């Protein structure tokens, strides 16, 4: 590493202090509560599913239509 | 340009905007395909709203066991507010009479309809309060041409009504005067369909039961009993279709048609319809879906866009019908 990019003693002290800043039990409780409170309930999932279904495009039948005609220039005479 | 075509081949009444009385899709007496529409007496009728037009050519084919009418109104053209602007009526001799907006007979065919056979009727209509026109062909022969007022004011026609006489009705078509083809008389035409018979190259929609193609092959449609669905955009399904018998037939055009809906209250769902042929997919513009099942019609396609030639039986035997959400 070039000398000008070397970490200083101050850099090392700051970094060490960040590492040693431990997570407290309160932090964990708050975080856990937050996770629990933000979880989707079964009702949420049912509502969401219903919305997906209700917004769906439905096709119940599809087909190819064909229009045709008889070949032209044919004269038919029926003897009676 | 072809605007409407219908041969009752969905086996239901989804083509009509409204019906009154006993109007049914009938599978016993039909001119082509598997169904016709049946009006049981002089009471029932069916109305089709159309985009407002001042000039168009119209075709329909009727079958009656008795052609003697008492000026029964088998075709009525209407303007805004469901106002009768004129009609084609069948007299006691089975002739077609043109009635103007005031309810007067102004012209008649010389020949009569024939009982117990299909009668091809074509109408050319120009809506105008002074120089309107009604021309009528019976079995491809021009029978009568009337020039005069065809509406009480220069209102366009916005609905066509059939019925008011016991008869079967089949092979309906309407051309406006735009474009370089299908801009005049519709001519003779027979209508039939090909239904899905297998999953195609792409299957992305979700069936509510069974295989995808099995959910969309019903005629008449079974609505929410079997269907495919998606909430996504750009989602495709393709289905192979049944065999086409082309002996003695010249194919005029093909198109895809579906019965579909969007469950969203906003009705923002869009569907594209088309087909895959020669390895390429051709889709219509997106059509907004109603919140109730309704017919969606794809683009009328006169020639195979890959070969640039008329459609062949071989083309149709290898075609896949395509739906895409948008």
Tab-separated table of C-alpha atoms in Angstrom:
chain	number	residue	atom	x	y	z
A	1	UNK	CA	0.000	0.000	0.000
A	2	UNK	CA	1.444	3.431	-0.891
A	3	UNK	CA	2.415	5.459	2.238
A	4	UNK	CA	-0.173	8.171	1.536
A	5	UNK	CA	-3.038	5.561	1.750
A	6	UNK	CA	-1.948	4.044	5.014
A	7	UNK	CA	-4.381	4.079	7.946
A	8	UNK	CA	-3.503	6.472	10.683
A	9	UNK	CA	-3.693	5.654	14.355
A	10	UNK	CA	-6.822	7.819	14.562
A	11	UNK	CA	-8.471	5.810	11.771
A	12	UNK	CA	-7.805	2.602	13.670
A	13	UNK	CA	-9.200	4.026	16.912
A	14	UNK	CA	-12.429	5.192	15.253
A	15	UNK	CA	-12.919	1.853	13.505
A	16	UNK	CA	-12.303	-0.070	16.720
A	17	UNK	CA	-14.796	2.072	18.582
A	18	UNK	CA	-17.472	1.277	15.899
A	19	UNK	CA	-16.807	-2.417	16.223
A	20	UNK	CA	-16.996	-2.369	20.002
A	21	UNK	CA	-20.298	-0.486	19.961
A	22	UNK	CA	-22.290	-3.546	20.937
A	23	UNK	CA	-25.925	-4.166	20.165
A	24	UNK	CA	-27.887	-3.986	23.378
A	25	UNK	CA	-30.797	-6.198	24.409
A	26	UNK	CA	-33.098	-3.209	23.972
A	27	UNK	CA	-31.934	-2.795	20.393
A	28	UNK	CA	-32.822	-6.420	19.691
A	29	UNK	CA	-36.223	-6.151	21.336
A	30	UNK	CA	-37.108	-3.015	19.406
A	31	UNK	CA	-35.968	-4.564	16.144
A	32	UNK	CA	-37.840	-7.797	16.809
A	33	UNK	CA	-41.025	-5.948	17.686
A	34	UNK	CA	-40.682	-3.942	14.504
A	35	UNK	CA	-40.320	-7.112	12.458
A	36	UNK	CA	-43.275	-8.754	14.166
A	37	UNK	CA	-45.481	-5.706	13.729
A	38	UNK	CA	-44.645	-5.418	10.063
A	39	UNK	CA	-45.400	-9.063	9.280
A	40	UNK	CA	-48.261	-9.767	6.920
A	41	UNK	CA	-51.173	-11.452	8.618
A	42	UNK	CA	-53.226	-14.227	7.043
A	43	UNK	CA	-55.955	-11.651	6.479
A	44	UNK	CA	-53.469	-9.426	4.634
A	45	UNK	CA	-52.493	-12.308	2.388
A	46	UNK	CA	-56.123	-13.194	1.708
A	47	UNK	CA	-56.942	-9.604	0.798
A	48	UNK	CA	-53.937	-9.409	-1.489
A	49	UNK	CA	-54.829	-12.679	-3.160
A	50	UNK	CA	-58.377	-11.520	-3.650
A	51	UNK	CA	-57.135	-8.300	-5.268
A	52	UNK	CA	-54.884	-10.245	-7.622
A	53	UNK	CA	-57.789	-12.478	-8.590
A	54	UNK	CA	-60.216	-9.627	-8.982
A	55	UNK	CA	-57.907	-7.694	-11.244
A	56	UNK	CA	-57.340	-10.662	-13.496
A	57	UNK	CA	-58.222	-10.723	-17.163
A	58	UNK	CA	-60.358	-13.754	-17.938
A	59	UNK	CA	-60.768	-15.447	-21.310
A	60	UNK	CA	-63.415	-18.148	-21.355
A	61	UNK	CA	-63.503	-18.915	-25.103
A	62	UNK	CA	-61.324	-18.101	-28.088
A	63	UNK	CA	-61.421	-19.283	-31.684
A	64	UNK	CA	-60.446	-18.581	-35.260
A	65	UNK	CA	-63.276	-17.292	-37.446
A	66	UNK	CA	-63.118	-17.966	-41.193
A	67	UNK	CA	-65.106	-16.328	-43.962
A	68	UNK	CA	-65.074	-18.179	-47.281
A	69	UNK	CA	-66.911	-18.167	-50.580
A	70	UNK	CA	-67.327	-20.563	-53.438
A	71	UNK	CA	-64.951	-20.250	-56.395
A	72	UNK	CA	-66.257	-17.671	-58.824
A	73	UNK	CA	-67.166	-18.070	-62.500
A	74	UNK	CA	-69.094	-21.238	-61.921
A	75	UNK	CA	-72.565	-21.412	-63.361
A	76	UNK	CA	-74.830	-24.116	-62.075
A	77	UNK	CA	-77.944	-25.091	-63.972
A	78	UNK	CA	-80.406	-27.468	-62.462
A	79	UNK	CA	-82.686	-29.341	-64.876
A	80	UNK	CA	-86.201	-29.636	-63.612
B	1	UNK	CA	-63.100	-1.854	-44.614
B	2	UNK	CA	-64.836	-4.725	-42.920
B	3	UNK	CA	-66.351	-3.504	-39.660
B	4	UNK	CA	-68.482	-6.405	-38.453
B	5	UNK	CA	-68.908	-10.057	-39.313
B	6	UNK	CA	-70.794	-12.689	-37.392
B	7	UNK	CA	-72.242	-16.107	-38.010
B	8	UNK	CA	-73.540	-16.960	-34.535
B	9	UNK	CA	-70.638	-19.369	-34.206
B	10	UNK	CA	-70.106	-18.777	-30.498
B	11	UNK	CA	-73.524	-20.391	-30.121
B	12	UNK	CA	-74.757	-17.523	-27.957
B	13	UNK	CA	-76.117	-13.981	-28.277
B	14	UNK	CA	-72.895	-12.152	-27.384
B	15	UNK	CA	-72.831	-10.423	-30.796
B	16	UNK	CA	-75.995	-8.473	-30.057
B	17	UNK	CA	-76.122	-5.308	-27.997
B	18	UNK	CA	-79.627	-6.181	-26.840
B	19	UNK	CA	-82.366	-8.689	-27.570
B	20	UNK	CA	-86.040	-8.925	-26.805
B	21	UNK	CA	-88.204	-12.032	-26.767
B	22	UNK	CA	-87.129	-15.482	-27.857
B	23	UNK	CA	-83.949	-15.006	-29.849
B	24	UNK	CA	-81.672	-18.048	-29.784
B	25	UNK	CA	-78.572	-19.468	-31.400
B	26	UNK	CA	-79.842	-22.460	-33.348
B	27	UNK	CA	-77.682	-25.452	-34.271
B	28	UNK	CA	-80.275	-27.281	-36.373
B	29	UNK	CA	-80.901	-24.891	-39.261
B	30	UNK	CA	-77.777	-23.018	-40.290
B	31	UNK	CA	-76.293	-21.891	-43.581
B	32	UNK	CA	-72.657	-22.449	-42.669
B	33	UNK	CA	-70.710	-23.264	-39.555
B	34	UNK	CA	-72.607	-24.749	-36.634
B	35	UNK	CA	-75.143	-22.063	-35.688
B	36	UNK	CA	-77.562	-19.419	-36.936
B	37	UNK	CA	-79.759	-16.989	-35.015
B	38	UNK	CA	-83.426	-17.851	-34.705
B	39	UNK	CA	-86.340	-15.475	-34.241
B	40	UNK	CA	-89.349	-17.535	-33.277
B	41	UNK	CA	-92.161	-15.169	-34.294
B	42	UNK	CA	-93.038	-11.589	-35.209
B	43	UNK	CA	-92.275	-10.467	-31.662
B	44	UNK	CA	-88.572	-11.070	-30.894
B	45	UNK	CA	-85.805	-8.863	-32.198
B	46	UNK	CA	-82.096	-8.269	-31.707
B	47	UNK	CA	-80.239	-4.972	-31.981
B	48	UNK	CA	-76.573	-4.372	-32.772
B	49	UNK	CA	-75.013	-1.006	-32.007
B	50	UNK	CA	-72.462	0.044	-34.606
B	51	UNK	CA	-70.014	2.897	-34.874
B	52	UNK	CA	-72.009	5.769	-36.407
B	53	UNK	CA	-71.839	5.542	-40.204
B	54	UNK	CA	-73.406	7.587	-42.985
B	55	UNK	CA	-72.753	5.006	-45.682
B	56	UNK	CA	-72.182	1.262	-45.551
B	57	UNK	CA	-72.858	-2.071	-47.225
B	58	UNK	CA	-74.568	-4.786	-45.243
B	59	UNK	CA	-75.114	-8.499	-45.805
B	60	UNK	CA	-77.339	-11.012	-44.076
B	61	UNK	CA	-78.865	-14.324	-45.046
B	62	UNK	CA	-82.332	-15.462	-43.994
B	63	UNK	CA	-84.263	-18.733	-44.050
B	64	UNK	CA	-88.033	-18.802	-43.619
B	65	UNK	CA	-90.544	-21.591	-43.789
B	66	UNK	CA	-93.092	-19.004	-44.921
B	67	UNK	CA	-92.057	-15.823	-46.710
B	68	UNK	CA	-95.487	-14.186	-46.642
B	69	UNK	CA	-95.271	-11.276	-44.256
B	70	UNK	CA	-97.542	-8.421	-43.350
B	71	UNK	CA	-94.865	-5.845	-44.011
B	72	UNK	CA	-92.813	-7.352	-41.245
B	73	UNK	CA	-89.720	-5.325	-40.462
B	74	UNK	CA	-86.861	-7.843	-40.729
B	75	UNK	CA	-84.161	-5.145	-40.855
B	76	UNK	CA	-84.350	-1.675	-39.318
B	77	UNK	CA	-81.653	0.968	-39.417
B	78	UNK	CA	-81.639	3.329	-36.488
B	79	UNK	CA	-80.180	6.657	-35.508
B	80	UNK	CA	-79.287	8.092	-32.118
B	81	UNK	CA	-81.831	7.448	-29.442
B	82	UNK	CA	-82.935	4.212	-31.113
B	83	UNK	CA	-85.027	6.169	-33.609
B	84	UNK	CA	-86.178	4.115	-36.593
B	85	UNK	CA	-84.747	5.775	-39.695
B	86	UNK	CA	-85.907	3.203	-42.217
B	87	UNK	CA	-86.479	-0.478	-42.721
B	88	UNK	CA	-86.661	-3.451	-45.026
B	89	UNK	CA	-90.012	-5.174	-44.737
B	90	UNK	CA	-91.445	-8.384	-46.135
B	91	UNK	CA	-94.837	-8.024	-47.803
B	92	UNK	CA	-97.531	-10.645	-48.335
B	93	UNK	CA	-95.834	-11.847	-51.516
B	94	UNK	CA	-92.462	-12.214	-49.839
B	95	UNK	CA	-90.987	-9.171	-51.582
B	96	UNK	CA	-88.600	-6.836	-49.803
B	97	UNK	CA	-90.021	-3.342	-49.409
B	98	UNK	CA	-87.963	-0.297	-48.524
B	99	UNK	CA	-89.686	1.889	-45.960
B	100	UNK	CA	-88.503	5.406	-45.279
B	101	UNK	CA	-88.224	7.169	-41.947
B	102	UNK	CA	-91.850	8.289	-42.033
B	103	UNK	CA	-93.087	4.709	-42.367
B	104	UNK	CA	-93.965	4.847	-46.082
B	105	UNK	CA	-93.118	2.147	-48.615
B	106	UNK	CA	-90.953	3.833	-51.249
B	107	UNK	CA	-89.656	0.912	-53.336
B	108	UNK	CA	-89.855	-2.862	-53.620
B	109	UNK	CA	-87.962	-5.781	-55.071
B	110	UNK	CA	-89.488	-7.544	-58.061
B	111	UNK	CA	-88.528	-10.996	-56.923
B	112	UNK	CA	-89.676	-12.558	-53.712
B	113	UNK	CA	-87.816	-14.389	-51.022
B	114	UNK	CA	-88.042	-18.148	-51.394
B	115	UNK	CA	-89.353	-20.336	-48.611
B	116	UNK	CA	-87.284	-23.161	-47.170
B	117	UNK	CA	-84.019	-21.962	-48.607
B	118	UNK	CA	-81.402	-19.422	-47.654
B	119	UNK	CA	-81.878	-15.968	-49.191
B	120	UNK	CA	-78.805	-13.750	-49.473
B	121	UNK	CA	-79.759	-10.101	-48.915
B	122	UNK	CA	-77.383	-7.178	-49.367
B	123	UNK	CA	-78.160	-3.550	-48.621
B	124	UNK	CA	-76.283	-0.379	-49.590
B	125	UNK	CA	-77.363	2.466	-47.363
B	126	UNK	CA	-76.545	6.173	-47.539
B	127	UNK	CA	-78.032	8.136	-44.674
B	128	UNK	CA	-79.217	11.583	-45.797
B	129	UNK	CA	-82.319	13.706	-45.343
B	130	UNK	CA	-82.614	14.523	-49.071
B	131	UNK	CA	-80.195	12.502	-51.219
B	132	UNK	CA	-79.970	9.276	-49.291
B	133	UNK	CA	-79.911	5.916	-50.994
B	134	UNK	CA	-81.055	2.366	-50.358
B	135	UNK	CA	-80.060	-0.360	-52.786
B	136	UNK	CA	-81.017	-3.969	-52.274
B	137	UNK	CA	-79.559	-7.105	-53.803
B	138	UNK	CA	-81.337	-10.423	-53.519
B	139	UNK	CA	-79.137	-13.461	-54.096
B	140	UNK	CA	-76.431	-11.202	-55.588
B	141	UNK	CA	-78.779	-9.543	-58.137
B	142	UNK	CA	-79.477	-5.810	-57.737
B	143	UNK	CA	-83.235	-5.675	-57.360
B	144	UNK	CA	-84.051	-2.126	-56.361
B	145	UNK	CA	-82.358	1.249	-55.984
B	146	UNK	CA	-84.085	4.059	-54.139
B	147	UNK	CA	-82.798	7.624	-53.879
B	148	UNK	CA	-84.393	10.049	-51.464
B	149	UNK	CA	-84.517	10.861	-47.798
B	150	UNK	CA	-83.393	7.949	-45.690
B	151	UNK	CA	-83.461	9.759	-42.388
B	152	UNK	CA	-85.303	12.730	-40.988
B	153	UNK	CA	-82.042	14.613	-40.663
B	154	UNK	CA	-78.484	13.854	-41.727
B	155	UNK	CA	-77.904	11.570	-38.811
B	156	UNK	CA	-75.623	8.578	-39.203
B	157	UNK	CA	-76.881	5.080	-38.558
B	158	UNK	CA	-75.765	3.770	-35.190
B	159	UNK	CA	-77.720	0.533	-34.813
B	160	UNK	CA	-79.215	-2.279	-36.882
B	161	UNK	CA	-82.127	-4.356	-35.715
B	162	UNK	CA	-83.186	-7.786	-36.966
B	163	UNK	CA	-86.268	-9.812	-36.192
B	164	UNK	CA	-89.995	-9.048	-36.232
B	165	UNK	CA	-90.643	-12.138	-38.377
B	166	UNK	CA	-90.081	-15.869	-37.819
B	167	UNK	CA	-86.787	-16.695	-39.535
B	168	UNK	CA	-83.223	-17.905	-39.197
B	169	UNK	CA	-80.391	-15.417	-39.713
B	170	UNK	CA	-76.788	-16.206	-40.606
B	171	UNK	CA	-73.542	-14.920	-42.163
B	172	UNK	CA	-73.804	-11.222	-41.256
B	173	UNK	CA	-71.228	-8.729	-42.589
B	174	UNK	CA	-70.847	-4.959	-42.776
B	175	UNK	CA	-68.375	-2.957	-44.883
B	176	UNK	CA	-67.871	0.785	-44.708
B	177	UNK	CA	-66.450	2.664	-47.698
B	178	UNK	CA	-62.934	3.165	-46.320
B	179	UNK	CA	-59.814	1.432	-47.575
B	180	UNK	CA	-59.018	-0.300	-50.837
B	181	UNK	CA	-60.745	-3.608	-50.097
B	182	UNK	CA	-63.998	-4.558	-48.386
B	183	UNK	CA	-65.243	-1.081	-49.231
B	184	UNK	CA	-68.321	-2.008	-51.246
B	185	UNK	CA	-70.829	-4.868	-51.487
B	186	UNK	CA	-69.959	-7.655	-49.063
B	187	UNK	CA	-70.827	-10.374	-51.583
B	188	UNK	CA	-71.591	-13.918	-50.672
B	189	UNK	CA	-69.771	-15.260	-47.650
B	190	UNK	CA	-69.967	-18.238	-45.345
B	191	UNK	CA	-68.701	-18.273	-41.789
B	192	UNK	CA	-67.244	-21.086	-39.730
B	193	UNK	CA	-64.774	-21.460	-36.890
B	194	UNK	CA	-61.828	-23.487	-35.678
B	195	UNK	CA	-61.726	-24.200	-31.944
B	196	UNK	CA	-58.643	-24.815	-29.765
B	197	UNK	CA	-57.636	-28.468	-29.583
B	198	UNK	CA	-54.280	-28.312	-27.786
B	199	UNK	CA	-51.746	-26.100	-26.034
B	200	UNK	CA	-49.503	-24.195	-28.461
B	201	UNK	CA	-45.943	-22.910	-28.391
B	202	UNK	CA	-46.408	-20.497	-25.458
B	203	UNK	CA	-48.521	-21.111	-22.343
B	204	UNK	CA	-48.308	-18.340	-19.720
B	205	UNK	CA	-51.904	-17.764	-18.573
B	206	UNK	CA	-53.334	-19.739	-15.629
B	207	UNK	CA	-56.302	-22.048	-16.159
B	208	UNK	CA	-58.788	-22.320	-13.311
B	209	UNK	CA	-58.977	-26.037	-14.067
B	210	UNK	CA	-57.460	-28.529	-16.469
B	211	UNK	CA	-55.200	-27.578	-19.339
B	212	UNK	CA	-55.194	-24.067	-20.775
B	213	UNK	CA	-56.763	-24.997	-24.119
B	214	UNK	CA	-59.455	-26.999	-22.370
B	215	UNK	CA	-60.457	-23.865	-20.454
B	216	UNK	CA	-61.136	-21.829	-23.627
B	217	UNK	CA	-62.553	-24.282	-26.168
B	218	UNK	CA	-66.215	-24.208	-25.175
B	219	UNK	CA	-68.919	-23.232	-27.646
B	220	UNK	CA	-71.150	-21.820	-26.303
B	221	UNK	CA	-68.811	-20.186	-23.761
B	222	UNK	CA	-69.144	-21.493	-20.205
B	223	UNK	CA	-68.087	-18.159	-18.628
B	224	UNK	CA	-66.660	-18.679	-15.115
B	225	UNK	CA	-66.875	-22.477	-15.238
B	226	UNK	CA	-63.610	-22.815	-17.178
B	227	UNK	CA	-61.312	-19.974	-18.160
B	228	UNK	CA	-57.714	-18.813	-18.255
B	229	UNK	CA	-56.618	-15.726	-16.386
B	230	UNK	CA	-53.677	-13.425	-15.776
B	231	UNK	CA	-53.008	-10.209	-13.914
B	232	UNK	CA	-49.812	-9.568	-15.829
B	233	UNK	CA	-48.992	-7.576	-18.924
B	234	UNK	CA	-47.528	-9.073	-22.062
B	235	UNK	CA	-48.621	-12.546	-20.971
B	236	UNK	CA	-49.338	-14.879	-23.896
B	237	UNK	CA	-51.161	-18.125	-24.511
B	238	UNK	CA	-51.198	-19.986	-27.823
B	239	UNK	CA	-53.472	-22.836	-28.842
B	240	UNK	CA	-53.505	-25.157	-31.816
B	241	UNK	CA	-56.887	-25.452	-33.518
B	242	UNK	CA	-58.925	-28.206	-35.118
B	243	UNK	CA	-58.582	-29.326	-38.711
B	244	UNK	CA	-59.958	-27.144	-41.513
B	245	UNK	CA	-61.699	-28.684	-44.493
B	246	UNK	CA	-61.076	-26.375	-47.431
B	247	UNK	CA	-62.389	-28.361	-50.361
B	248	UNK	CA	-64.308	-26.121	-52.741
B	249	UNK	CA	-63.768	-23.017	-50.607
B	250	UNK	CA	-61.911	-19.765	-51.242
B	251	UNK	CA	-60.950	-18.162	-47.926
B	252	UNK	CA	-61.865	-14.470	-47.896
B	253	UNK	CA	-60.447	-13.606	-44.492
B	254	UNK	CA	-59.789	-14.901	-41.012
B	255	UNK	CA	-59.681	-13.344	-37.566
B	256	UNK	CA	-59.465	-14.352	-33.928
B	257	UNK	CA	-62.399	-13.794	-31.622
B	258	UNK	CA	-62.748	-14.308	-27.879
B	259	UNK	CA	-65.207	-14.001	-25.044
B	260	UNK	CA	-63.381	-12.208	-22.249
B	261	UNK	CA	-63.707	-9.847	-19.309
B	262	UNK	CA	-61.695	-7.956	-16.695
B	263	UNK	CA	-62.706	-8.396	-13.075
B	264	UNK	CA	-61.322	-4.992	-12.086
B	265	UNK	CA	-63.965	-2.412	-11.354
B	266	UNK	CA	-62.006	0.104	-13.427
B	267	UNK	CA	-62.202	-2.033	-16.542
B	268	UNK	CA	-58.595	-1.227	-17.348
B	269	UNK	CA	-57.683	-4.674	-18.618
B	270	UNK	CA	-56.660	-4.887	-22.248
B	271	UNK	CA	-56.541	-7.940	-24.484
B	272	UNK	CA	-54.819	-8.466	-27.816
B	273	UNK	CA	-55.949	-11.218	-30.159
B	274	UNK	CA	-54.289	-12.816	-33.137
B	275	UNK	CA	-52.549	-15.856	-34.455
B	276	UNK	CA	-49.160	-17.418	-35.055
B	277	UNK	CA	-48.435	-18.498	-38.610
B	278	UNK	CA	-45.174	-19.284	-40.381
B	279	UNK	CA	-43.300	-18.798	-37.110
B	280	UNK	CA	-44.492	-15.211	-36.606
B	281	UNK	CA	-47.117	-13.821	-34.242
B	282	UNK	CA	-49.618	-11.213	-35.457
B	283	UNK	CA	-51.722	-9.443	-32.851
B	284	UNK	CA	-54.483	-6.866	-32.977
B	285	UNK	CA	-54.359	-3.578	-31.140
B	286	UNK	CA	-55.372	-3.847	-27.518
B	287	UNK	CA	-59.087	-3.882	-26.768
B	288	UNK	CA	-60.428	-2.768	-23.395
B	289	UNK	CA	-62.240	-5.507	-21.556
B	290	UNK	CA	-65.624	-5.019	-19.976
B	291	UNK	CA	-66.291	-6.161	-16.426
B	292	UNK	CA	-68.697	-8.765	-17.850
B	293	UNK	CA	-67.964	-11.373	-20.505
B	294	UNK	CA	-68.267	-9.908	-23.981
B	295	UNK	CA	-67.003	-10.682	-27.464
B	296	UNK	CA	-63.616	-9.285	-28.498
B	297	UNK	CA	-62.838	-9.299	-32.218
B	298	UNK	CA	-59.309	-9.371	-33.653
B	299	UNK	CA	-58.192	-7.885	-36.961
B	300	UNK	CA	-59.854	-9.076	-40.160
B	301	UNK	CA	-56.917	-10.477	-42.137
B	302	UNK	CA	-57.485	-11.045	-45.851
B	303	UNK	CA	-54.159	-12.638	-46.767
B	304	UNK	CA	-51.501	-14.610	-44.962
B	305	UNK	CA	-49.094	-11.875	-43.766
B	306	UNK	CA	-46.130	-14.242	-44.122
B	307	UNK	CA	-46.741	-15.615	-47.626
B	308	UNK	CA	-48.615	-12.480	-48.770
B	309	UNK	CA	-50.970	-14.849	-50.591
B	310	UNK	CA	-54.515	-15.915	-49.888
B	311	UNK	CA	-55.057	-18.172	-46.907
B	312	UNK	CA	-54.870	-21.896	-47.620
B	313	UNK	CA	-56.204	-24.917	-45.769
B	314	UNK	CA	-52.601	-25.842	-45.003
B	315	UNK	CA	-52.059	-22.407	-43.394
B	316	UNK	CA	-55.079	-22.934	-41.161
B	317	UNK	CA	-54.102	-26.468	-40.251
B	318	UNK	CA	-50.833	-25.107	-38.842
B	319	UNK	CA	-52.113	-21.884	-37.305
B	320	UNK	CA	-52.240	-21.162	-33.568
B	321	UNK	CA	-54.682	-18.709	-32.035
B	322	UNK	CA	-52.938	-16.252	-29.671
B	323	UNK	CA	-54.146	-14.163	-26.730
B	324	UNK	CA	-51.980	-11.552	-24.987
B	325	UNK	CA	-52.761	-9.400	-21.964
B	326	UNK	CA	-51.875	-5.713	-22.053
